[in-house]
PDB file of C-alpha atoms in Angstrom:
ATOM      1  CA  MET R   1     -23.895 -32.971  32.468  1.00  0.00           C
ATOM      2  CA  LYS R   2     -25.889 -36.059  33.155  1.00  0.00           C
ATOM      3  CA  LYS R   3     -28.419 -37.219  30.779  1.00  0.00           C
ATOM      4  CA  ARG R   4     -31.311 -37.566  33.539  1.00  0.00           C
ATOM      5  CA  TYR R   5     -31.103 -34.016  34.546  1.00  0.00           C
ATOM      6  CA  LEU R   6     -31.345 -32.872  30.971  1.00  0.00           C
ATOM      7  CA  VAL R   7     -34.611 -35.144  30.593  1.00  0.00           C
ATOM      8  CA  ILE R   8     -36.126 -33.572  33.788  1.00  0.00           C
ATOM      9  CA  ALA R   9     -35.416 -30.005  32.600  1.00  0.00           C
ATOM     10  CA  LEU R  10     -36.839 -30.930  29.235  1.00  0.00           C
ATOM     11  CA  VAL R  11     -40.000 -32.195  30.546  1.00  0.00           C
ATOM     12  CA  ALA R  12     -40.402 -29.255  33.094  1.00  0.00           C
ATOM     13  CA  LEU R  13     -39.827 -26.722  30.475  1.00  0.00           C
ATOM     14  CA  SER R  14     -42.081 -28.579  27.910  1.00  0.00           C
ATOM     15  CA  LEU R  15     -45.000 -28.391  30.563  1.00  0.00           C
ATOM     16  CA  LEU R  16     -44.238 -24.709  30.981  1.00  0.00           C
ATOM     17  CA  SER R  17     -44.218 -23.983  27.384  1.00  0.00           C
ATOM     18  CA  LEU R  18     -47.566 -25.656  27.022  1.00  0.00           C
ATOM     19  CA  PHE R  19     -49.158 -23.197  29.386  1.00  0.00           C
ATOM     20  CA  VAL R  20     -47.308 -19.986  28.446  1.00  0.00           C
ATOM     21  CA  GLY R  21     -49.038 -17.798  25.991  1.00  0.00           C
ATOM     22  CA  VAL R  22     -51.512 -14.954  25.249  1.00  0.00           C
ATOM     23  CA  SER R  23     -54.752 -17.294  25.812  1.00  0.00           C
ATOM     24  CA  SER R  24     -54.679 -18.307  29.555  1.00  0.00           C
ATOM     25  CA  ILE R  25     -54.934 -22.120  29.712  1.00  0.00           C
ATOM     26  CA  SER R  26     -54.723 -24.271  32.756  1.00  0.00           C
ATOM     27  CA  PRO R  27     -55.010 -28.018  33.326  1.00  0.00           C
ATOM     28  CA  ILE R  28     -58.503 -27.884  34.446  1.00  0.00           C
ATOM     29  CA  ASP R  29     -59.765 -26.188  31.285  1.00  0.00           C
ATOM     30  CA  LEU R  30     -58.567 -29.155  29.405  1.00  0.00           C
ATOM     31  CA  LEU R  31     -61.045 -31.399  31.186  1.00  0.00           C
ATOM     32  CA  ASP R  32     -63.716 -29.826  28.915  1.00  0.00           C
ATOM     33  CA  PHE R  33     -62.828 -31.356  25.418  1.00  0.00           C
ATOM     34  CA  LYS R  34     -65.136 -28.878  23.592  1.00  0.00           C
ATOM     35  CA  SER R  35     -63.941 -25.818  25.170  1.00  0.00           C
ATOM     36  CA  GLU R  36     -62.015 -23.086  23.347  1.00  0.00           C
ATOM     37  CA  GLU R  37     -58.795 -23.655  25.662  1.00  0.00           C
ATOM     38  CA  THR R  38     -58.738 -27.388  24.429  1.00  0.00           C
ATOM     39  CA  GLU R  39     -59.009 -26.365  20.947  1.00  0.00           C
ATOM     40  CA  ILE R  40     -56.056 -23.867  21.220  1.00  0.00           C
ATOM     41  CA  PHE R  41     -54.114 -26.323  23.310  1.00  0.00           C
ATOM     42  CA  LEU R  42     -54.389 -29.054  20.465  1.00  0.00           C
ATOM     43  CA  ILE R  43     -54.135 -26.729  17.335  1.00  0.00           C
ATOM     44  CA  SER R  44     -51.519 -24.375  18.570  1.00  0.00           C
ATOM     45  CA  ARG R  45     -49.546 -25.217  21.843  1.00  0.00           C
ATOM     46  CA  ILE R  46     -48.908 -28.949  21.069  1.00  0.00           C
ATOM     47  CA  PRO R  47     -47.671 -28.358  17.547  1.00  0.00           C
ATOM     48  CA  ARG R  48     -45.572 -25.364  18.659  1.00  0.00           C
ATOM     49  CA  LEU R  49     -43.895 -27.614  21.335  1.00  0.00           C
ATOM     50  CA  ILE R  50     -43.303 -30.679  18.864  1.00  0.00           C
ATOM     51  CA  ALA R  51     -41.887 -27.949  16.291  1.00  0.00           C
ATOM     52  CA  ILE R  52     -39.519 -26.735  18.876  1.00  0.00           C
ATOM     53  CA  ILE R  53     -38.381 -30.082  20.039  1.00  0.00           C
ATOM     54  CA  LEU R  54     -37.630 -31.148  16.486  1.00  0.00           C
ATOM     55  CA  ALA R  55     -36.008 -28.073  15.382  1.00  0.00           C
ATOM     56  CA  GLY R  56     -33.877 -27.800  18.440  1.00  0.00           C
ATOM     57  CA  ALA R  57     -32.563 -31.238  18.307  1.00  0.00           C
ATOM     58  CA  GLY R  58     -32.254 -31.145  14.511  1.00  0.00           C
ATOM     59  CA  MET R  59     -30.409 -28.017  14.237  1.00  0.00           C
ATOM     60  CA  SER R  60     -27.894 -28.792  17.053  1.00  0.00           C
ATOM     61  CA  ILE R  61     -27.223 -32.238  15.433  1.00  0.00           C
ATOM     62  CA  ALA R  62     -26.613 -30.577  12.157  1.00  0.00           C
ATOM     63  CA  GLY R  63     -24.073 -28.403  13.852  1.00  0.00           C
ATOM     64  CA  LEU R  64     -22.440 -31.350  15.533  1.00  0.00           C
ATOM     65  CA  ILE R  65     -21.921 -33.256  12.139  1.00  0.00           C
ATOM     66  CA  MET R  66     -20.383 -30.208  10.515  1.00  0.00           C
ATOM     67  CA  GLN R  67     -18.071 -29.502  13.287  1.00  0.00           C
ATOM     68  CA  SER R  68     -16.940 -33.113  13.283  1.00  0.00           C
ATOM     69  CA  LEU R  69     -16.627 -33.380   9.447  1.00  0.00           C
ATOM     70  CA  SER R  70     -14.871 -30.035   9.030  1.00  0.00           C
ATOM     71  CA  ARG R  71     -12.663 -30.534  12.222  1.00  0.00           C
ATOM     72  CA  ASN R  72     -13.544 -26.986  13.397  1.00  0.00           C
ATOM     73  CA  LYS R  73     -15.622 -26.126  16.491  1.00  0.00           C
ATOM     74  CA  PHE R  74     -17.111 -22.881  15.024  1.00  0.00           C
ATOM     75  CA  VAL R  75     -18.410 -24.274  11.873  1.00  0.00           C
ATOM     76  CA  SER R  76     -22.212 -24.848  11.733  1.00  0.00           C
ATOM     77  CA  PRO R  77     -25.408 -24.045   9.393  1.00  0.00           C
ATOM     78  CA  THR R  78     -24.987 -20.451  10.558  1.00  0.00           C
ATOM     79  CA  THR R  79     -21.299 -19.895   9.988  1.00  0.00           C
ATOM     80  CA  ALA R  80     -20.858 -22.073   6.777  1.00  0.00           C
ATOM     81  CA  GLY R  81     -23.624 -20.390   4.752  1.00  0.00           C
ATOM     82  CA  THR R  82     -25.928 -23.385   4.680  1.00  0.00           C
ATOM     83  CA  LEU R  83     -29.027 -21.342   5.988  1.00  0.00           C
ATOM     84  CA  ASP R  84     -28.247 -18.409   3.523  1.00  0.00           C
ATOM     85  CA  ALA R  85     -28.004 -21.016   0.617  1.00  0.00           C
ATOM     86  CA  THR R  86     -31.378 -22.456   1.748  1.00  0.00           C
ATOM     87  CA  ARG R  87     -33.109 -19.137   1.621  1.00  0.00           C
ATOM     88  CA  LEU R  88     -31.494 -18.492  -1.859  1.00  0.00           C
ATOM     89  CA  GLY R  89     -33.042 -21.836  -2.962  1.00  0.00           C
ATOM     90  CA  ILE R  90     -36.515 -20.750  -1.807  1.00  0.00           C
ATOM     91  CA  LEU R  91     -35.991 -17.300  -3.720  1.00  0.00           C
ATOM     92  CA  ILE R  92     -35.037 -19.114  -7.028  1.00  0.00           C
ATOM     93  CA  SER R  93     -38.171 -21.464  -6.758  1.00  0.00           C
ATOM     94  CA  MET R  94     -40.259 -18.317  -6.501  1.00  0.00           C
ATOM     95  CA  LEU R  95     -38.708 -16.856  -9.468  1.00  0.00           C
ATOM     96  CA  VAL R  96     -38.686 -19.991 -11.631  1.00  0.00           C
ATOM     97  CA  PHE R  97     -42.281 -20.884 -10.811  1.00  0.00           C
ATOM     98  CA  THR R  98     -44.713 -18.142 -10.471  1.00  0.00           C
ATOM     99  CA  ASN R  99     -46.683 -19.910  -7.940  1.00  0.00           C
ATOM    100  CA  ALA R 100     -44.229 -22.290  -6.501  1.00  0.00           C
ATOM    101  CA  THR R 101     -45.673 -25.288  -4.641  1.00  0.00           C
ATOM    102  CA  TYR R 102     -44.371 -26.509  -1.367  1.00  0.00           C
ATOM    103  CA  PHE R 103     -42.660 -29.377  -3.060  1.00  0.00           C
ATOM    104  CA  GLN R 104     -40.846 -27.176  -5.386  1.00  0.00           C
ATOM    105  CA  LYS R 105     -39.694 -24.856  -2.469  1.00  0.00           C
ATOM    106  CA  ILE R 106     -38.348 -27.899  -0.578  1.00  0.00           C
ATOM    107  CA  SER R 107     -36.462 -29.248  -3.684  1.00  0.00           C
ATOM    108  CA  PHE R 108     -34.790 -26.053  -4.545  1.00  0.00           C
ATOM    109  CA  ALA R 109     -34.042 -25.275  -0.827  1.00  0.00           C
ATOM    110  CA  PHE R 110     -32.446 -28.648  -0.409  1.00  0.00           C
ATOM    111  CA  ILE R 111     -30.508 -28.622  -3.536  1.00  0.00           C
ATOM    112  CA  PHE R 112     -29.107 -25.182  -2.778  1.00  0.00           C
ATOM    113  CA  ALA R 113     -28.473 -25.957   0.988  1.00  0.00           C
ATOM    114  CA  LEU R 114     -26.501 -29.010  -0.034  1.00  0.00           C
ATOM    115  CA  ALA R 115     -24.692 -27.017  -2.896  1.00  0.00           C
ATOM    116  CA  GLY R 116     -23.691 -24.268  -0.552  1.00  0.00           C
ATOM    117  CA  THR R 117     -22.427 -26.491   2.171  1.00  0.00           C
ATOM    118  CA  LEU R 118     -20.342 -28.517  -0.228  1.00  0.00           C
ATOM    119  CA  LEU R 119     -18.978 -25.208  -1.472  1.00  0.00           C
ATOM    120  CA  PHE R 120     -18.049 -24.052   1.778  1.00  0.00           C
ATOM    121  CA  MET R 121     -16.539 -27.327   2.420  1.00  0.00           C
ATOM    122  CA  GLN R 122     -14.204 -26.952  -0.718  1.00  0.00           C
ATOM    123  CA  ILE R 123     -13.434 -23.472   0.139  1.00  0.00           C
ATOM    124  CA  LEU R 124     -12.344 -24.748   3.554  1.00  0.00           C
ATOM    125  CA  ASN R 125     -10.096 -27.571   1.992  1.00  0.00           C
ATOM    126  CA  ARG R 126      -8.260 -24.608   0.011  1.00  0.00           C
ATOM    127  CA  ILE R 127      -7.552 -22.495   3.131  1.00  0.00           C
ATOM    128  CA  LYS R 128      -3.985 -22.809   3.932  1.00  0.00           C
ATOM    129  CA  PHE R 129      -4.062 -21.811   7.504  1.00  0.00           C
ATOM    130  CA  LYS R 130      -7.281 -23.126   9.331  1.00  0.00           C
ATOM    131  CA  ASP R 131      -7.286 -20.891  12.130  1.00  0.00           C
ATOM    132  CA  ALA R 132     -10.141 -21.772  14.470  1.00  0.00           C
ATOM    133  CA  VAL R 133     -11.461 -18.175  14.280  1.00  0.00           C
ATOM    134  CA  PHE R 134     -10.577 -17.422  10.594  1.00  0.00           C
ATOM    135  CA  VAL R 135     -12.646 -20.276   9.284  1.00  0.00           C
ATOM    136  CA  PRO R 136     -16.047 -19.308  10.664  1.00  0.00           C
ATOM    137  CA  LEU R 137     -15.281 -15.717   9.537  1.00  0.00           C
ATOM    138  CA  VAL R 138     -14.703 -17.075   6.028  1.00  0.00           C
ATOM    139  CA  GLY R 139     -18.052 -18.884   6.210  1.00  0.00           C
ATOM    140  CA  LEU R 140     -19.933 -15.829   7.605  1.00  0.00           C
ATOM    141  CA  MET R 141     -18.517 -13.852   4.619  1.00  0.00           C
ATOM    142  CA  PHE R 142     -19.658 -16.539   2.301  1.00  0.00           C
ATOM    143  CA  GLY R 143     -23.160 -16.490   3.853  1.00  0.00           C
ATOM    144  CA  ASN R 144     -23.369 -12.634   3.560  1.00  0.00           C
ATOM    145  CA  ILE R 145     -22.559 -12.942  -0.074  1.00  0.00           C
ATOM    146  CA  LEU R 146     -25.376 -15.527  -0.553  1.00  0.00           C
ATOM    147  CA  ALA R 147     -27.527 -13.242   1.408  1.00  0.00           C
ATOM    148  CA  SER R 148     -26.732 -10.150  -0.510  1.00  0.00           C
ATOM    149  CA  ILE R 149     -27.552 -12.228  -3.968  1.00  0.00           C
ATOM    150  CA  THR R 150     -30.750 -13.140  -2.325  1.00  0.00           C
ATOM    151  CA  THR R 151     -31.675  -9.439  -1.172  1.00  0.00           C
ATOM    152  CA  PHE R 152     -30.662  -8.156  -4.636  1.00  0.00           C
ATOM    153  CA  PHE R 153     -32.901 -10.378  -6.942  1.00  0.00           C
ATOM    154  CA  ALA R 154     -35.784 -10.182  -4.330  1.00  0.00           C
ATOM    155  CA  TYR R 155     -35.853  -6.441  -4.529  1.00  0.00           C
ATOM    156  CA  LYS R 156     -35.401  -6.665  -8.480  1.00  0.00           C
ATOM    157  CA  SER R 157     -38.377  -9.161  -8.650  1.00  0.00           C
ATOM    158  CA  ASP R 158     -40.395  -7.160  -5.991  1.00  0.00           C
ATOM    159  CA  ILE R 159     -40.746 -10.182  -3.546  1.00  0.00           C
ATOM    160  CA  ILE R 160     -38.631  -8.774  -0.827  1.00  0.00           C
ATOM    161  CA  GLN R 161     -41.472  -9.033   1.701  1.00  0.00           C
ATOM    162  CA  ASN R 162     -42.220 -12.717   0.650  1.00  0.00           C
ATOM    163  CA  ILE R 163     -38.524 -13.738   1.057  1.00  0.00           C
ATOM    164  CA  SER R 164     -38.174 -11.745   4.365  1.00  0.00           C
ATOM    165  CA  VAL R 165     -40.585 -14.237   5.798  1.00  0.00           C
ATOM    166  CA  TRP R 166     -37.885 -16.975   5.781  1.00  0.00           C
ATOM    167  CA  LEU R 167     -35.472 -14.521   7.423  1.00  0.00           C
ATOM    168  CA  GLN R 168     -36.797 -14.529  10.957  1.00  0.00           C
ATOM    169  CA  GLY R 169     -37.445 -17.664  12.801  1.00  0.00           C
ATOM    170  CA  ASP R 170     -40.895 -17.462  14.393  1.00  0.00           C
ATOM    171  CA  PHE R 171     -42.802 -20.210  16.298  1.00  0.00           C
ATOM    172  CA  SER R 172     -46.023 -18.095  16.718  1.00  0.00           C
ATOM    173  CA  LEU R 173     -47.401 -19.157  13.417  1.00  0.00           C
ATOM    174  CA  ILE R 174     -46.869 -22.766  13.993  1.00  0.00           C
ATOM    175  CA  LEU R 175     -50.370 -24.410  13.945  1.00  0.00           C
ATOM    176  CA  LYS R 176     -51.629 -27.967  13.394  1.00  0.00           C
ATOM    177  CA  GLY R 177     -51.004 -28.859   9.659  1.00  0.00           C
ATOM    178  CA  ARG R 178     -48.124 -26.320   9.189  1.00  0.00           C
ATOM    179  CA  TYR R 179     -45.218 -27.950  11.079  1.00  0.00           C
ATOM    180  CA  GLU R 180     -45.331 -31.700   9.924  1.00  0.00           C
ATOM    181  CA  LEU R 181     -42.396 -31.211   7.515  1.00  0.00           C
ATOM    182  CA  LEU R 182     -40.327 -31.103  10.535  1.00  0.00           C
ATOM    183  CA  TYR R 183     -40.967 -34.841  10.954  1.00  0.00           C
ATOM    184  CA  ILE R 184     -38.341 -35.532   8.399  1.00  0.00           C
ATOM    185  CA  SER R 185     -35.809 -34.529  11.056  1.00  0.00           C
ATOM    186  CA  VAL R 186     -36.705 -37.836  13.028  1.00  0.00           C
ATOM    187  CA  PRO R 187     -35.233 -40.402  10.443  1.00  0.00           C
ATOM    188  CA  VAL R 188     -32.423 -37.887   9.795  1.00  0.00           C
ATOM    189  CA  LEU R 189     -31.656 -37.798  13.649  1.00  0.00           C
ATOM    190  CA  ILE R 190     -31.693 -41.713  13.670  1.00  0.00           C
ATOM    191  CA  LEU R 191     -29.334 -41.986  10.695  1.00  0.00           C
ATOM    192  CA  ALA R 192     -27.017 -39.520  12.358  1.00  0.00           C
ATOM    193  CA  TYR R 193     -26.785 -41.703  15.421  1.00  0.00           C
ATOM    194  CA  ILE R 194     -26.301 -44.861  13.326  1.00  0.00           C
ATOM    195  CA  PHE R 195     -23.292 -43.292  11.573  1.00  0.00           C
ATOM    196  CA  ALA R 196     -22.147 -41.347  14.387  1.00  0.00           C
ATOM    197  CA  ASN R 197     -18.746 -43.549  14.553  1.00  0.00           C
ATOM    198  CA  ARG R 198     -18.202 -42.949  11.095  1.00  0.00           C
ATOM    199  CA  PHE R 199     -18.634 -39.176  11.425  1.00  0.00           C
ATOM    200  CA  THR R 200     -16.156 -39.410  14.291  1.00  0.00           C
ATOM    201  CA  VAL R 201     -13.503 -41.293  12.103  1.00  0.00           C
ATOM    202  CA  ALA R 202     -14.004 -39.058   9.177  1.00  0.00           C
ATOM    203  CA  GLY R 203     -13.451 -35.898  11.439  1.00  0.00           C
ATOM    204  CA  MET R 204     -10.132 -37.364  12.111  1.00  0.00           C
ATOM    205  CA  GLY R 205      -8.874 -36.598   8.565  1.00  0.00           C
ATOM    206  CA  GLU R 206      -9.185 -38.245   5.029  1.00  0.00           C
ATOM    207  CA  ASP R 207      -5.990 -40.061   5.234  1.00  0.00           C
ATOM    208  CA  PHE R 208      -6.751 -41.439   8.680  1.00  0.00           C
ATOM    209  CA  ALA R 209     -10.171 -42.567   7.665  1.00  0.00           C
ATOM    210  CA  LYS R 210      -9.087 -44.399   4.502  1.00  0.00           C
ATOM    211  CA  ASN R 211      -6.363 -46.220   6.572  1.00  0.00           C
ATOM    212  CA  LEU R 212      -9.246 -47.553   8.536  1.00  0.00           C
ATOM    213  CA  GLY R 213     -11.043 -48.691   5.346  1.00  0.00           C
ATOM    214  CA  LEU R 214     -13.685 -46.084   5.616  1.00  0.00           C
ATOM    215  CA  SER R 215     -15.080 -44.566   2.534  1.00  0.00           C
ATOM    216  CA  TYR R 216     -14.323 -40.918   3.523  1.00  0.00           C
ATOM    217  CA  ASN R 217     -16.160 -39.232   0.445  1.00  0.00           C
ATOM    218  CA  LYS R 218     -19.493 -41.399   0.973  1.00  0.00           C
ATOM    219  CA  VAL R 219     -19.467 -40.630   4.784  1.00  0.00           C
ATOM    220  CA  LEU R 220     -18.796 -36.747   3.987  1.00  0.00           C
ATOM    221  CA  ASN R 221     -21.413 -36.492   1.472  1.00  0.00           C
ATOM    222  CA  LEU R 222     -23.983 -38.333   3.755  1.00  0.00           C
ATOM    223  CA  GLY R 223     -23.226 -35.993   6.594  1.00  0.00           C
ATOM    224  CA  LEU R 224     -23.691 -33.029   4.370  1.00  0.00           C
ATOM    225  CA  VAL R 225     -27.212 -34.374   2.933  1.00  0.00           C
ATOM    226  CA  LEU R 226     -28.285 -34.959   6.641  1.00  0.00           C
ATOM    227  CA  VAL R 227     -27.276 -31.240   7.383  1.00  0.00           C
ATOM    228  CA  ALA R 228     -29.079 -29.895   4.390  1.00  0.00           C
ATOM    229  CA  LEU R 229     -32.205 -31.845   5.020  1.00  0.00           C
ATOM    230  CA  ILE R 230     -32.361 -30.553   8.539  1.00  0.00           C
ATOM    231  CA  SER R 231     -31.603 -26.956   7.448  1.00  0.00           C
ATOM    232  CA  THR R 232     -34.267 -27.052   4.720  1.00  0.00           C
ATOM    233  CA  THR R 233     -37.127 -28.467   6.852  1.00  0.00           C
ATOM    234  CA  VAL R 234     -36.338 -25.905   9.767  1.00  0.00           C
ATOM    235  CA  VAL R 235     -36.109 -23.052   7.543  1.00  0.00           C
ATOM    236  CA  LEU R 236     -39.223 -23.782   5.502  1.00  0.00           C
ATOM    237  CA  THR R 237     -41.231 -24.321   8.680  1.00  0.00           C
ATOM    238  CA  VAL R 238     -39.899 -21.952  11.103  1.00  0.00           C
ATOM    239  CA  GLY R 239     -37.478 -19.714   9.545  1.00  0.00           C
ATOM    240  CA  MET R 240     -33.692 -19.096  10.311  1.00  0.00           C
ATOM    241  CA  ILE R 241     -32.603 -19.913  13.683  1.00  0.00           C
ATOM    242  CA  PRO R 242     -29.107 -18.603  14.120  1.00  0.00           C
ATOM    243  CA  PHE R 243     -26.122 -20.044  16.145  1.00  0.00           C
ATOM    244  CA  LEU R 244     -28.013 -22.969  17.631  1.00  0.00           C
ATOM    245  CA  GLY R 245     -26.005 -25.584  15.706  1.00  0.00           C
ATOM    246  CA  LEU R 246     -22.833 -23.800  16.675  1.00  0.00           C
ATOM    247  CA  ILE R 247     -22.965 -22.986  20.470  1.00  0.00           C
ATOM    248  CA  ILE R 248     -24.767 -26.352  21.610  1.00  0.00           C
ATOM    249  CA  PRO R 249     -22.203 -28.911  20.397  1.00  0.00           C
ATOM    250  CA  ASN R 250     -19.303 -26.783  21.858  1.00  0.00           C
ATOM    251  CA  ILE R 251     -21.060 -26.576  25.238  1.00  0.00           C
ATOM    252  CA  VAL R 252     -21.634 -30.449  25.138  1.00  0.00           C
ATOM    253  CA  SER R 253     -18.167 -30.962  23.991  1.00  0.00           C
ATOM    254  CA  ILE R 254     -16.616 -29.145  26.926  1.00  0.00           C
ATOM    255  CA  PHE R 255     -18.295 -31.611  29.310  1.00  0.00           C
ATOM    256  CA  LYS R 256     -18.447 -34.772  27.225  1.00  0.00           C
ATOM    257  CA  GLY R 257     -15.737 -34.884  24.711  1.00  0.00           C
ATOM    258  CA  ASP R 258     -15.925 -35.139  20.890  1.00  0.00           C
ATOM    259  CA  HIS R 259     -17.047 -38.793  20.242  1.00  0.00           C
ATOM    260  CA  LEU R 260     -20.250 -38.258  18.261  1.00  0.00           C
ATOM    261  CA  GLU R 261     -22.003 -41.366  19.701  1.00  0.00           C
ATOM    262  CA  LYS R 262     -21.582 -40.277  23.337  1.00  0.00           C
ATOM    263  CA  THR R 263     -22.473 -36.539  22.697  1.00  0.00           C
ATOM    264  CA  LEU R 264     -25.242 -36.870  20.244  1.00  0.00           C
ATOM    265  CA  PRO R 265     -27.923 -37.528  22.658  1.00  0.00           C
ATOM    266  CA  HIS R 266     -26.769 -34.696  25.135  1.00  0.00           C
ATOM    267  CA  THR R 267     -26.510 -32.362  22.005  1.00  0.00           C
ATOM    268  CA  ALA R 268     -30.202 -33.128  21.035  1.00  0.00           C
ATOM    269  CA  LEU R 269     -31.466 -32.669  24.685  1.00  0.00           C
ATOM    270  CA  LEU R 270     -29.608 -29.418  25.208  1.00  0.00           C
ATOM    271  CA  GLY R 271     -30.659 -28.003  22.017  1.00  0.00           C
ATOM    272  CA  VAL R 272     -34.133 -28.527  22.658  1.00  0.00           C
ATOM    273  CA  ILE R 273     -33.834 -27.168  26.244  1.00  0.00           C
ATOM    274  CA  PHE R 274     -31.925 -23.871  25.052  1.00  0.00           C
ATOM    275  CA  LEU R 275     -34.593 -23.334  22.313  1.00  0.00           C
ATOM    276  CA  LEU R 276     -37.434 -23.780  24.899  1.00  0.00           C
ATOM    277  CA  ILE R 277     -35.946 -21.315  27.171  1.00  0.00           C
ATOM    278  CA  CYS R 278     -35.357 -18.704  24.411  1.00  0.00           C
ATOM    279  CA  ASP R 279     -39.078 -19.372  23.149  1.00  0.00           C
ATOM    280  CA  ILE R 280     -40.428 -18.987  26.749  1.00  0.00           C
ATOM    281  CA  LEU R 281     -38.472 -15.898  27.258  1.00  0.00           C
ATOM    282  CA  GLY R 282     -39.699 -14.409  24.070  1.00  0.00           C
ATOM    283  CA  ARG R 283     -43.311 -14.940  24.983  1.00  0.00           C
ATOM    284  CA  VAL R 284     -43.083 -13.481  28.531  1.00  0.00           C
ATOM    285  CA  ILE R 285     -40.556 -10.552  28.100  1.00  0.00           C
ATOM    286  CA  ILE R 286     -43.104  -8.269  26.356  1.00  0.00           C
ATOM    287  CA  PHE R 287     -46.319 -10.104  27.024  1.00  0.00           C
ATOM    288  CA  PRO R 288     -48.835 -10.163  25.563  1.00  0.00           C
ATOM    289  CA  TYR R 289     -46.597  -9.627  22.429  1.00  0.00           C
ATOM    290  CA  GLU R 290     -43.873 -11.917  21.344  1.00  0.00           C
ATOM    291  CA  ILE R 291     -40.392 -11.655  20.362  1.00  0.00           C
ATOM    292  CA  PRO R 292     -39.461 -13.961  17.271  1.00  0.00           C
ATOM    293  CA  ILE R 293     -37.341 -16.851  18.284  1.00  0.00           C
ATOM    294  CA  SER R 294     -34.603 -15.794  15.841  1.00  0.00           C
ATOM    295  CA  MET R 295     -34.028 -12.629  17.753  1.00  0.00           C
ATOM    296  CA  THR R 296     -33.906 -14.132  21.332  1.00  0.00           C
ATOM    297  CA  VAL R 297     -31.680 -17.020  20.144  1.00  0.00           C
ATOM    298  CA  GLY R 298     -29.508 -14.469  18.129  1.00  0.00           C
ATOM    299  CA  VAL R 299     -28.858 -12.139  21.119  1.00  0.00           C
ATOM    300  CA  ILE R 300     -28.104 -15.039  23.558  1.00  0.00           C
ATOM    301  CA  GLY R 301     -26.391 -17.303  20.982  1.00  0.00           C
ATOM    302  CA  SER R 302     -24.154 -14.388  19.793  1.00  0.00           C
ATOM    303  CA  ALA R 303     -22.955 -13.654  23.389  1.00  0.00           C
ATOM    304  CA  ILE R 304     -22.122 -17.288  23.967  1.00  0.00           C
ATOM    305  CA  PHE R 305     -20.333 -17.532  20.599  1.00  0.00           C
ATOM    306  CA  LEU R 306     -18.257 -14.605  21.383  1.00  0.00           C
ATOM    307  CA  PHE R 307     -17.312 -16.261  24.862  1.00  0.00           C
ATOM    308  CA  LEU R 308     -16.445 -19.616  22.931  1.00  0.00           C
ATOM    309  CA  LEU R 309     -14.178 -17.578  20.724  1.00  0.00           C
ATOM    310  CA  PHE R 310     -12.388 -15.758  23.355  1.00  0.00           C
ATOM    311  CA  ARG R 311     -12.104 -19.267  25.275  1.00  0.00           C
ATOM    312  CA  GLY R 312     -10.824 -21.051  22.076  1.00  0.00           C
ATOM    313  CA  LYS R 313      -8.105 -18.428  21.595  1.00  0.00           C
ATOM    314  CA  ALA R 314      -7.096 -18.588  25.202  1.00  0.00           C
ATOM    315  CA  TYR R 315      -6.748 -22.401  25.002  1.00  0.00           C
ATOM    316  CA  ALA R 316      -5.470 -22.560  21.507  1.00  0.00           C
TER     317      ALA R 316
END
């Protein structure tokens, strides 16, 4: 898995993504800067591509950090309840504030995402037998509990339709002015790369990390803050994208190993490529209609997840 091939694939798929959609746009149309096609290209197609790149890289790196810190290949924002906790935070902001502002939603979503992830890590520390398959199942059950609480209070408060918007990931509504929150992922990804070596050491265990003079708790908390920030920005902008942070780091580790500093660029690139493929498929399968990204990623990602589970059991 060479980086230059991933870059070539990313560029090719990005160009394809810019010219696939309900509105037919060709490069020649863009020569007229005042045409309707150019306006659609600038307001919709380019912001959508940027959102896919930032969300794909962000969620993949979030999964990579969680897998390293938890020392389990099947832990991710999907299987640790992080995304469900984020959605619960959005609901609480709606209940506390009648007309919750964007900042209030961001604040509550981040706090709940961080709290939910920390709680899962505490549950993980108390599990006696940390079987590779058992741990993500506990995370999925934890996430389902949070999702059930969210659904219950949403029905009770008659805002189930509002909260259901955050359940499905969808890039079709991404327009200029509605995706810029994802730029928070850029400094987060830079921090993840800077602290990659420390995350790798922390992933070897608390005692090992402390023997090397590393402040284990500080590194752990930093990693979880970065995961919560990425999850919050993606859910608030796009919606929930399942399995992305789970399968991409696993695929990369098969070819590149588990050292974060070496695998992080490959993980980000492959995550964007996978999300682009799923997004393009969702746009062409039932053209001119569109399948939400959460559905295409969910179907393909769950199949890959099952394969990785059986593979993990075979090589355990």
